[in-house]
Coordinates of C-alpha atoms (C1' of nucleotides) in Angstrom, one line a residue:
Chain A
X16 CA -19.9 -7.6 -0.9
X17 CA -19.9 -11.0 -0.2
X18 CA -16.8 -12.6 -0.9
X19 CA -14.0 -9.8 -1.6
X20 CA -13.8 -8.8 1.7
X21 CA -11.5 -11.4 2.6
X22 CA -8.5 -8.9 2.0
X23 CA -9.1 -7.0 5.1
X24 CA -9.0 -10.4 6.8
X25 CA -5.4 -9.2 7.4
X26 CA -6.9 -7.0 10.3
X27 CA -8.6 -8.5 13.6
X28 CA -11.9 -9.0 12.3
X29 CA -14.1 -9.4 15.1
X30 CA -13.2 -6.5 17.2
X31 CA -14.2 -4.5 13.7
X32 CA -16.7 -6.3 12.6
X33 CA -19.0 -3.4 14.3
X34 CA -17.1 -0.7 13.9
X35 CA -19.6 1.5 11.6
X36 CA -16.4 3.3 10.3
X37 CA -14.7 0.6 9.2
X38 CA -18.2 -1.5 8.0
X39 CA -18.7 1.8 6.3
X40 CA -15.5 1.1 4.0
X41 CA -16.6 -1.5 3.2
X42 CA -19.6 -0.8 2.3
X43 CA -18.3 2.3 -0.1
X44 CA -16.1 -0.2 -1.8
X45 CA -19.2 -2.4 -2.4
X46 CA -20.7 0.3 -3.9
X47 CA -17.8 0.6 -6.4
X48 CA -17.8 -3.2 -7.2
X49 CA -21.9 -3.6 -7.5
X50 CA -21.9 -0.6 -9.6
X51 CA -19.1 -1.6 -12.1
X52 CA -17.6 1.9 -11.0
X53 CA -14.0 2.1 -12.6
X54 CA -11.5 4.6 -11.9
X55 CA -12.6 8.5 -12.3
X56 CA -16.0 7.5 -12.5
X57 CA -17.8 9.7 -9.7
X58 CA -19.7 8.3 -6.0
X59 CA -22.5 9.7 -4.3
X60 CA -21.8 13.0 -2.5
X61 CA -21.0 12.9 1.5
X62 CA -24.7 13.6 2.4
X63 CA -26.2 10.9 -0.1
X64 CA -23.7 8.2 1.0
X65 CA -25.1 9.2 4.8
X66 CA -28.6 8.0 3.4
X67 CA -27.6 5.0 1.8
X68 CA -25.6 4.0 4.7
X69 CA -27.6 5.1 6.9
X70 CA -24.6 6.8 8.8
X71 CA -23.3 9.8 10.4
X72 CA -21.3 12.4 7.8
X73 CA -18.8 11.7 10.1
X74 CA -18.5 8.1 9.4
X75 CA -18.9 8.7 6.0
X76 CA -15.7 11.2 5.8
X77 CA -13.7 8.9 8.2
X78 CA -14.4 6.0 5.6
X79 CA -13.5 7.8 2.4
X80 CA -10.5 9.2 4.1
X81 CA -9.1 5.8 4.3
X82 CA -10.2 5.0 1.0
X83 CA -8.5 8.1 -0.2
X84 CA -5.2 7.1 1.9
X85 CA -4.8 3.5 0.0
X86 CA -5.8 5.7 -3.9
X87 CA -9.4 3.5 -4.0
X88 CA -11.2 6.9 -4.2
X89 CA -9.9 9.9 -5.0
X90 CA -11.4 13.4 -3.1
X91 CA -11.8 16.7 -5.0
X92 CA -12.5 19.6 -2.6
X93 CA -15.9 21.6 -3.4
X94 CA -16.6 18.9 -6.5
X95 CA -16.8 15.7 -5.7
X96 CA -15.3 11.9 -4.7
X97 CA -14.1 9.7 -7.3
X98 CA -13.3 6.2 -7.5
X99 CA -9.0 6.2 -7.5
X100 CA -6.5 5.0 -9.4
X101 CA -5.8 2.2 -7.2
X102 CA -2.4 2.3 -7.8
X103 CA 1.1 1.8 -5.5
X104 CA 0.8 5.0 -3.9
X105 CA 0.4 3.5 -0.5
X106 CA 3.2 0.9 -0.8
X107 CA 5.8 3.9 -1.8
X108 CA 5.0 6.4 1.0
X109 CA 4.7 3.5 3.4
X110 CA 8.1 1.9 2.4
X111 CA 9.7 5.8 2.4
X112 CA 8.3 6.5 5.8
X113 CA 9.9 3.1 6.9
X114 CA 13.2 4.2 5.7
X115 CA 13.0 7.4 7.0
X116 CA 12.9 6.2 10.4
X117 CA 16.6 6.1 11.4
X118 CA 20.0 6.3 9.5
X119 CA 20.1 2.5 9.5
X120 CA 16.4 1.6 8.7
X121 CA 17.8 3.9 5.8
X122 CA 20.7 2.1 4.3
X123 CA 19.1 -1.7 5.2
X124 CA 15.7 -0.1 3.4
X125 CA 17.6 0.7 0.3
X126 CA 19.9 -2.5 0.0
X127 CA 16.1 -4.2 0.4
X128 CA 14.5 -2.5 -2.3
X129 CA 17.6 -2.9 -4.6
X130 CA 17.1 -6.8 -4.2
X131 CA 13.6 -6.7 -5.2
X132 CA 14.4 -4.3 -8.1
X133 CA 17.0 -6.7 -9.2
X134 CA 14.3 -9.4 -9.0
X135 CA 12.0 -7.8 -10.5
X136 CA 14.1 -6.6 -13.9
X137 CA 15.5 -10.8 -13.9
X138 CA 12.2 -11.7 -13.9
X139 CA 10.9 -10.0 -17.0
X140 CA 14.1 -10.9 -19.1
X141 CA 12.2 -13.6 -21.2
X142 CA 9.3 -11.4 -22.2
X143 CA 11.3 -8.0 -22.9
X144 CA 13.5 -10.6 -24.8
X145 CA 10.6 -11.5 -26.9
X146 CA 9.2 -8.3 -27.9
X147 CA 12.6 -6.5 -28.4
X148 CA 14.0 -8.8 -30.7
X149 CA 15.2 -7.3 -33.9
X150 CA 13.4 -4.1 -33.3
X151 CA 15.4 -0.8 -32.3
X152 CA 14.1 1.6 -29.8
X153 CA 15.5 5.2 -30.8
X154 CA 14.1 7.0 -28.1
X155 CA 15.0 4.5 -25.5
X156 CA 18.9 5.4 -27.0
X157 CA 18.0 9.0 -26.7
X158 CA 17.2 8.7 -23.1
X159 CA 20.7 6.7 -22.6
X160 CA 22.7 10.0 -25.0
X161 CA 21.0 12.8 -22.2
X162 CA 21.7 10.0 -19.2
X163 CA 25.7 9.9 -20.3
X164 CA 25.4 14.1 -20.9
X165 CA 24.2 14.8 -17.2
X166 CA 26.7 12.3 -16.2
X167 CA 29.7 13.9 -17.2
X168 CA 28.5 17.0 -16.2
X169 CA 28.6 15.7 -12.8
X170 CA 24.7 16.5 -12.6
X171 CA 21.6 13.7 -11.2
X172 CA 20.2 11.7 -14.6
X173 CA 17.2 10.3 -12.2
X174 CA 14.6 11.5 -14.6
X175 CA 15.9 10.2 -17.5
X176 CA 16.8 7.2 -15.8
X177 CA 13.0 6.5 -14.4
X178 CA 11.4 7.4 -17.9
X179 CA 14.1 4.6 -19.1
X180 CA 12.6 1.9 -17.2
X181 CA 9.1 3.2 -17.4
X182 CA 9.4 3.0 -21.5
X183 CA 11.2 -0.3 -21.1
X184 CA 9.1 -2.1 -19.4
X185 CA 6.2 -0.4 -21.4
X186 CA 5.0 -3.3 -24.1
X187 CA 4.8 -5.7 -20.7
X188 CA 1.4 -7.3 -20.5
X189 CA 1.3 -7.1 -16.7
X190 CA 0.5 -3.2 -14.9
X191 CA 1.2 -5.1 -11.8
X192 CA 4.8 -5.4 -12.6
X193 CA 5.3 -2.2 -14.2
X194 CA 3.9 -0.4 -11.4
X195 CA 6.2 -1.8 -8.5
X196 CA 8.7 -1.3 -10.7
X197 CA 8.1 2.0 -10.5
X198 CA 7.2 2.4 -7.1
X199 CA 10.1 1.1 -6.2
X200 CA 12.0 3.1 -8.1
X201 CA 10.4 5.7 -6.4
X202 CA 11.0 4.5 -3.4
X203 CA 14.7 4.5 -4.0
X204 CA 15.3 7.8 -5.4
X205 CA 13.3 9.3 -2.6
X206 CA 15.8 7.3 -0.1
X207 CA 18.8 7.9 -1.6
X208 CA 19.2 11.7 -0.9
X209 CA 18.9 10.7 3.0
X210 CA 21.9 9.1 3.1
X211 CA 24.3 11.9 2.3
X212 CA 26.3 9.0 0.4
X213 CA 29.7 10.7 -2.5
X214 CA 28.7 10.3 -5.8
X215 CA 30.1 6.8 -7.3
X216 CA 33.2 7.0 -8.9
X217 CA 31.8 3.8 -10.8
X218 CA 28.7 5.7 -12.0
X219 CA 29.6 5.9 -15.0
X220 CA 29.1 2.2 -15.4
X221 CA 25.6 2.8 -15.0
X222 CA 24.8 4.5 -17.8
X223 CA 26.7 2.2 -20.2
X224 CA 24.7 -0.6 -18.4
X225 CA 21.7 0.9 -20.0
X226 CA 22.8 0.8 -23.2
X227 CA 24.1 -2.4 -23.0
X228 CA 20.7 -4.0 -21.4
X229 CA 19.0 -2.1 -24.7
X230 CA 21.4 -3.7 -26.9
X231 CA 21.0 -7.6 -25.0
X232 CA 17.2 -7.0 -25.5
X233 CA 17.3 -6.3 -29.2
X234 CA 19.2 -9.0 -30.2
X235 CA 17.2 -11.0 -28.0
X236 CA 19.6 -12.5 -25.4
X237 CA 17.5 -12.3 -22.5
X238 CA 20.6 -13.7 -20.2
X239 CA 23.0 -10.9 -21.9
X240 CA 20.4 -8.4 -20.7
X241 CA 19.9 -10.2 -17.4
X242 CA 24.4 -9.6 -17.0
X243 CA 23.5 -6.6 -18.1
X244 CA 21.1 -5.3 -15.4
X245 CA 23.0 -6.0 -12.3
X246 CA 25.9 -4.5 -14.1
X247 CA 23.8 -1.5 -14.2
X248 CA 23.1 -1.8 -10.4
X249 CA 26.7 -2.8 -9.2
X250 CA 27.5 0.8 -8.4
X251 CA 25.0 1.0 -6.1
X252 CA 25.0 -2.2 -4.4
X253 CA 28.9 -1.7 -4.0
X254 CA 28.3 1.8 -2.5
X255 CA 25.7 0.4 0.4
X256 CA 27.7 -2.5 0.9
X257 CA 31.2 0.0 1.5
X258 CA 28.8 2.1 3.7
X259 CA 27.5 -0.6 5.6
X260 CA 30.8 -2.1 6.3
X261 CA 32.1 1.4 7.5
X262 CA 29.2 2.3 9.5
Chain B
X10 CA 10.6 16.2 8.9
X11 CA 12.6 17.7 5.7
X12 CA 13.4 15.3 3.1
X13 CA 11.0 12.2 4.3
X14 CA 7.9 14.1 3.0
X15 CA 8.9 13.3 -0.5
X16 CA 7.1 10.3 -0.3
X17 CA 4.1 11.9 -0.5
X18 CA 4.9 14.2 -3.3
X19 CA 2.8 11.3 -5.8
X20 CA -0.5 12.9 -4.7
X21 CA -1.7 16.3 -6.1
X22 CA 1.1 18.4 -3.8
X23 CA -0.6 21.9 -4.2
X24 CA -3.9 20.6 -3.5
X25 CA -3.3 19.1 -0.3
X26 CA -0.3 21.0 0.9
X27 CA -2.6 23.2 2.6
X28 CA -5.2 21.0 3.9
X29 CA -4.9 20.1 7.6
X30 CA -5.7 16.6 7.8
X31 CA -3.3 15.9 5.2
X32 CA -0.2 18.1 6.9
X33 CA -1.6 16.8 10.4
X34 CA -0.9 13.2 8.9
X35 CA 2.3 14.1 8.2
X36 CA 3.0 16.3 11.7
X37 CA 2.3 12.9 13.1
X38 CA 4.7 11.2 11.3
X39 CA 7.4 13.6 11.9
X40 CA 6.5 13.0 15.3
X41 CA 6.9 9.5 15.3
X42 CA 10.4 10.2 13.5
X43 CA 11.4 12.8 15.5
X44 CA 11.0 10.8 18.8
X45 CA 12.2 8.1 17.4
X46 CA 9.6 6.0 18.3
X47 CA 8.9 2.1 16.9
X48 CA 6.3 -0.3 16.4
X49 CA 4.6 -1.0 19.0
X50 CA 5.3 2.4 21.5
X51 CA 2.4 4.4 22.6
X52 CA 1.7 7.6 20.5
X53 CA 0.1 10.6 22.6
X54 CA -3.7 10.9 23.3
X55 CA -5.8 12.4 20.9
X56 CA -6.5 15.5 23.0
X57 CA -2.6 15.4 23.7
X58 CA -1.7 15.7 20.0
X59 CA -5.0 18.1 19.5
X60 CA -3.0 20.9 21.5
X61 CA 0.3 19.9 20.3
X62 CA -0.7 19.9 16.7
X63 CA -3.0 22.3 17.4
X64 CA -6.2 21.7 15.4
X65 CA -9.3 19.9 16.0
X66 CA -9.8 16.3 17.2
X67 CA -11.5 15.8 14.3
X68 CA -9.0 16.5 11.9
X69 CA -6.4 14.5 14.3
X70 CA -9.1 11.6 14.4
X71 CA -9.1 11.7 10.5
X72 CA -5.1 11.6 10.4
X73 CA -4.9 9.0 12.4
X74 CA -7.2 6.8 10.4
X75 CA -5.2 7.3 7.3
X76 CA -2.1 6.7 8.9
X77 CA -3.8 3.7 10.8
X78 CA -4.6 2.4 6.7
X79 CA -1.1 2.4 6.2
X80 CA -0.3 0.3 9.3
X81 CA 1.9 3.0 10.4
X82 CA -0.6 3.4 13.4
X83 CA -2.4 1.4 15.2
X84 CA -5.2 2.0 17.3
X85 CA -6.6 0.4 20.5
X86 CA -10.2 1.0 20.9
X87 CA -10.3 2.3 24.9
X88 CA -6.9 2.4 25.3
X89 CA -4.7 4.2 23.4
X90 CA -2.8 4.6 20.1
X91 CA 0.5 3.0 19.1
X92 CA 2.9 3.0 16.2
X93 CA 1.9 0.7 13.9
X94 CA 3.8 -2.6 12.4
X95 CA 4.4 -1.0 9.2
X96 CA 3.5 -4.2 7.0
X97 CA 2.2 -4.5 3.5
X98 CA -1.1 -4.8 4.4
X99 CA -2.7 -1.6 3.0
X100 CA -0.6 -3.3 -0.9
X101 CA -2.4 -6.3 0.1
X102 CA -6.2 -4.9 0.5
X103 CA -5.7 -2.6 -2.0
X104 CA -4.9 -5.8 -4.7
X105 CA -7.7 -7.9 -3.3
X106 CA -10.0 -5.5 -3.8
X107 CA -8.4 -4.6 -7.4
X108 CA -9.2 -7.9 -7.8
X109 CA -12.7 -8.2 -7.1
X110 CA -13.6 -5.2 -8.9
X111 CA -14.7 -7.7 -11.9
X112 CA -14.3 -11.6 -13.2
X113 CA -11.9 -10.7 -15.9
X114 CA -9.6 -8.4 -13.3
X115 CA -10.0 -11.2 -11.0
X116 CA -8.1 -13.1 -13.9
X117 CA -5.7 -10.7 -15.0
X118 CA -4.5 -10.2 -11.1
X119 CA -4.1 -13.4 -10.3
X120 CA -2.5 -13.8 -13.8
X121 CA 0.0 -10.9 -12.6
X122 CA 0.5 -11.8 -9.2
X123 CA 1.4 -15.0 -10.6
X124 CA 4.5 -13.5 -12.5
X125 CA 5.9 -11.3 -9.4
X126 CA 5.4 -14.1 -6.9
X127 CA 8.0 -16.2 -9.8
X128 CA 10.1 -13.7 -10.2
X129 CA 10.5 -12.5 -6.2
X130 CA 10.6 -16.9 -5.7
X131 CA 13.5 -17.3 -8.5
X132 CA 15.2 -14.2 -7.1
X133 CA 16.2 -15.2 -4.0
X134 CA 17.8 -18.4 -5.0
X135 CA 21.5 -17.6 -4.5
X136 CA 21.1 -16.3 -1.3
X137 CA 18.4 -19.3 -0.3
X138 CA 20.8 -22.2 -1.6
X139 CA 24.1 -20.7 0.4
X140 CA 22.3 -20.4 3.5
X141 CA 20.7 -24.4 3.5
X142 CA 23.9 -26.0 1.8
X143 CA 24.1 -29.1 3.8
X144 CA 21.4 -28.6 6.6
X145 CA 18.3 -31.2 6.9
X146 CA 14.9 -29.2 8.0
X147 CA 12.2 -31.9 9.4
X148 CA 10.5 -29.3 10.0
X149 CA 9.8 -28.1 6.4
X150 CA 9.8 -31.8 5.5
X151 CA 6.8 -32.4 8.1
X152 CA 4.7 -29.6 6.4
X153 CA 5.1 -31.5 3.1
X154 CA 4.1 -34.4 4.4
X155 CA 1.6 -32.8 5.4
X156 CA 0.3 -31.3 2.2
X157 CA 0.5 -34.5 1.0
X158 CA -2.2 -36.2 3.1
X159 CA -4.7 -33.0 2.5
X160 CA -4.1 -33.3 -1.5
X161 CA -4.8 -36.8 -1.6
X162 CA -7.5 -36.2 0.4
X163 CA -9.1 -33.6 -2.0
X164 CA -8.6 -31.0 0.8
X165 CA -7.0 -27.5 0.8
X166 CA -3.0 -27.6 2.0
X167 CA -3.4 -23.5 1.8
X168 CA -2.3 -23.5 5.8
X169 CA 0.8 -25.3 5.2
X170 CA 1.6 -24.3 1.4
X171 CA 1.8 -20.4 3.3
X172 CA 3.7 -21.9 6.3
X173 CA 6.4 -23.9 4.4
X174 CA 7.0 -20.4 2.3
X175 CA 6.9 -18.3 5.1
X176 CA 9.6 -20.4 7.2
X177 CA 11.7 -21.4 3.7
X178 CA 12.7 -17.7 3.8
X179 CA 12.4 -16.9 7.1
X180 CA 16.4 -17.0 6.9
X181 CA 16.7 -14.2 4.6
X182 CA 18.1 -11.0 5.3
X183 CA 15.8 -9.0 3.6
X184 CA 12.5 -8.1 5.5
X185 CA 11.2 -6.7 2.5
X186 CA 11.1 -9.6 0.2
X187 CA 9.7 -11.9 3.2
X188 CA 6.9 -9.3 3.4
X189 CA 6.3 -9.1 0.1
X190 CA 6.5 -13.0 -0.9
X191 CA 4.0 -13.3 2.0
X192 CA 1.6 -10.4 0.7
X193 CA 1.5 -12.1 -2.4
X194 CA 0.8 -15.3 -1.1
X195 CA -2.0 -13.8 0.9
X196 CA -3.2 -12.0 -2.5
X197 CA -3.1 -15.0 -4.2
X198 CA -5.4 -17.2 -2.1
X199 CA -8.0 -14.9 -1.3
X200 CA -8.4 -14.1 -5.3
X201 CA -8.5 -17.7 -6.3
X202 CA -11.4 -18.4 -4.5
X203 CA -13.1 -15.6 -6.2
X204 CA -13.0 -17.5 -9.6
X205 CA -14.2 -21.3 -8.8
X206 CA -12.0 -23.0 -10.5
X207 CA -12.1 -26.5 -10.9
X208 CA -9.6 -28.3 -8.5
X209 CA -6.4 -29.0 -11.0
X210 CA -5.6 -32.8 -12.1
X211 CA -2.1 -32.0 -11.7
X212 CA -2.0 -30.4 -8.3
X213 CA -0.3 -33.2 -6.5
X214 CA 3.2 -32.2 -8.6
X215 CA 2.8 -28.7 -6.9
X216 CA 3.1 -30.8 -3.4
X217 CA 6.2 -32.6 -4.7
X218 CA 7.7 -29.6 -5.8
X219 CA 8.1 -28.7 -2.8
X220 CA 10.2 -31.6 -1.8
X221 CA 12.4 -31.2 -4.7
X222 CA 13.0 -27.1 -4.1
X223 CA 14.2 -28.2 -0.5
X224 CA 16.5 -31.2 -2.0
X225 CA 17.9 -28.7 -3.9
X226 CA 18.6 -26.2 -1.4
X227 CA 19.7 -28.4 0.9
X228 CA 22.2 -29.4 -2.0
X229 CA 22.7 -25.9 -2.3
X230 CA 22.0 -25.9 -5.8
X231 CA 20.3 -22.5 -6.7
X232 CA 19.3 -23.5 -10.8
X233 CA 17.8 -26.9 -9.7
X234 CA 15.7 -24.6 -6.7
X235 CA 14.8 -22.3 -9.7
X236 CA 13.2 -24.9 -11.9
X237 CA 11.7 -26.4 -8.9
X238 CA 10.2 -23.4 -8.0
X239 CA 8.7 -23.1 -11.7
X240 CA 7.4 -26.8 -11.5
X241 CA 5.8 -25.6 -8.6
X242 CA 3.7 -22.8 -10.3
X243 CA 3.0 -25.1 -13.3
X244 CA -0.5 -26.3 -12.5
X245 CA -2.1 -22.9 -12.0
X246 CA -0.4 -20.9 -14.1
X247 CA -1.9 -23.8 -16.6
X248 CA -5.0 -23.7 -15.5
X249 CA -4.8 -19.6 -15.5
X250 CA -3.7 -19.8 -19.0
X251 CA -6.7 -22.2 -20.2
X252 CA -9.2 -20.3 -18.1
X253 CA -8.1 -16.8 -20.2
X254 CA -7.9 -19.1 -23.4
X255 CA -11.6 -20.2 -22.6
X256 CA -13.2 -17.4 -21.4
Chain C
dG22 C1' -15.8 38.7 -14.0
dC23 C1' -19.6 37.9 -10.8
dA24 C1' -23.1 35.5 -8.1
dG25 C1' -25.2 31.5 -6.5
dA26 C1' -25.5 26.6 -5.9
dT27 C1' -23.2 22.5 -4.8
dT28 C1' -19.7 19.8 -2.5
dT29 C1' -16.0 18.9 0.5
dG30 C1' -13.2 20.7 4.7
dT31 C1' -13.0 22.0 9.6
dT32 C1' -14.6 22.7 14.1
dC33 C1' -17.3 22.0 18.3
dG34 C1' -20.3 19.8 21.7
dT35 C1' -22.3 15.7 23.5
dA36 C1' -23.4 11.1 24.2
dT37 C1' -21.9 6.3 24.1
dG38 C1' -19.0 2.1 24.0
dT39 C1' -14.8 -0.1 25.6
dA40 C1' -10.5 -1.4 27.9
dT41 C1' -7.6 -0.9 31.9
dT42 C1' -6.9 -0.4 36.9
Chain D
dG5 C1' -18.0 -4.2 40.5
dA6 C1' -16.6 0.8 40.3
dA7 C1' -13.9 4.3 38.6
dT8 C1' -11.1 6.2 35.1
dA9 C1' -9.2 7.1 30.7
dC10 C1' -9.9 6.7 26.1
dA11 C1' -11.8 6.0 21.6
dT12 C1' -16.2 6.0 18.8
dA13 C1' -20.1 8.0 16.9
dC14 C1' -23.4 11.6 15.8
dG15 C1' -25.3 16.1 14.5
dA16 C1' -25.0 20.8 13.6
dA17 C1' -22.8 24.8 12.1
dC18 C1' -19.6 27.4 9.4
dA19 C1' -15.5 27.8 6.1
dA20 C1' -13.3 27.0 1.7
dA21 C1' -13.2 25.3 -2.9
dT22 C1' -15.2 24.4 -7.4
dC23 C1' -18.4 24.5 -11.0
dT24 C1' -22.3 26.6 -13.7
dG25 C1' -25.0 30.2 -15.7

DNA sequence: GCAGATTTGTTCGTATGTATT
DNA sequence: GAATACATACGAACAAATCTG
């Protein structure tokens, strides 16, 4: 584990550089990389990672709980430890904490994470572009038809709306991107609720947005899809902006 | 703590809702919320939150480290516990080590990373060319300078390179995207050196670019930032794109 | 469905290292 | 330097969950 642990240079190093239960994370992740372990795949059990460590159970379970807290391994109680999913998890309940903290870490959190949304769905715009054009994308529209149902019926399209951009985004070479995407789409829709904030009168807008970024996308105008998506997040930036200026 | 816990709600729920570390974790952050405490104030003792909690200092030791992962605590060694800076760095370890998991992830991260850092860069324009309209910044000039002399003398400008980023958007009203541009800065160069790579011919026109993205802003244009900012990710995303081609 | 083996989860007690006063 | 408060580490025991035969 020679050169890849550079990415916990982030914390003090020397002060840790003992520290068996942090050593010991280490170790467990050099186990996954010098053993090609990829995710599912199954470590040791508790008592054999003590032997090969050549530490405490206590360490061992201290380790592998802080592995478990950032998805690097994954713990199944009475069966085993697995090697995670290494996804976002960690970002999203961090970030969600972080708004949680007070009413106004809650609005500033949200206007944050709709900037990097925005950001996020420009920056793609050329490569949706590419694969989109001239195709058409029935069950993307289908998604759009039950968005524009719950609408009118007054009732939350959030799941509809996140399995939108999940399919969207879907034929992108890059997981990185599709998955803080989603995490922080994640992050938003657990926010929102804490804010107490009226439904949009604009939110209809929304909807149409979606249909109107689909449309951009298969004829290939990555700018008419880029107008498009902050059309489709006007609403809310309008509705943080009016409660930041109130409150 | 009610609604916050939905940020959780991405592991297994079932599973863990009835496993004491895991609802001691999140005791503790309802504590923190509840009293309203932020980074930096002191957190009770162990023992202390043993009988508040009431369950074993194991289990509370446990909690803490996983919240201590997520840099929502931080712990003291001798001293006490404290509420941590809630940063990125947990999304930063956990890409690193993504990264180093094999050569062609190492690739395909840095390949990825690539892309959000772009689109994060290019997204922040507007807001980056209204706020320097018409200033002068020595300072940001000196660090170019500075780059300069290490590039032509075959050294690293890594130091600077993350400097000059970090202060170009210190301005910005979003602690989010700061944190996040700076995470995947920090992603970026601890991956690279992971692949040996040949030190790019065209390297010195990612130093210049950095002159021109300042000309711009301090013309407050935003488009001629933009394609200063892609000049300045030419030479390694061409010398990604060859490596993948080659390997 | 049951019983037993395996594995993780929780707890306690004790000894040690570390930082502050 | 001494005293105090605290975190760190270890080992052992028992509880709970899961799989297998």
């Amino acid at each position: 584990m020679a050169e890849a642990d550079k990415g916990a240079a982030v914390l003090s190093q020397d002060s840790r550089r003992r520290q068996t239960s942090w050593s010991t994370a280490e170790a467990i992740k050099g186990y996954i990389r010098d053993h090609g372990l990829t995710s599912g795949e199954p470590l040791p059990t508790e008592t054999e990672l003590c032997e090969v460590l050549g530490v405490s159970r206590s360490s061992v379970r201290e380790a592998i709980r802080t592995l478990a807290s950032l998805d690097i391994v994954q713990v199944r109680h009475g069966y085993g430890t697995y090697v995670g999913g290494l996804s976002l998890a960690p970002l999203v309940s961090g970030l969600v904490f972080r708004g949680s903290l007070n009413q106004d870490g809650t609005f500033g959190t949200l206007r944050e994470v709709l900037q990097v949304r925005i950001a996020l769905d420009l920056g793609v715009a050329d490569e949706l572009a590419a694969h989109y054009r001239g195709t058409t994308n029935s069950a993307l529209r289908a998604l759009v038809t039950q968005m524009r149902a719950h609408s009118r019926a007054g009732e939350s399209f959030a799941a509809q709306d996140g399995e939108f951009h999940r399919q969207l985004l879907a034929p992108l070479d890059n997981t990185l991107v599709r998955q803080l995407v989603a995490a922080f789409w994640e992050v938003h829709t657990n926010v929102v609720p804490m804010l107490g904030i009226p439904r949009a009168a604009d939110i209809d807008s929304t909807v149409e947005a979606h249909d109107e970024m689909l449309d951009a996308l298969e004829a290939g105008d990555a700018e008419a899809y880029q107008q498009a998506v902050l059309r489709h997040y006007a609403p809310l930036r309008n509705a943080i902006d009016q409660a930041l200026a109130n409150g």
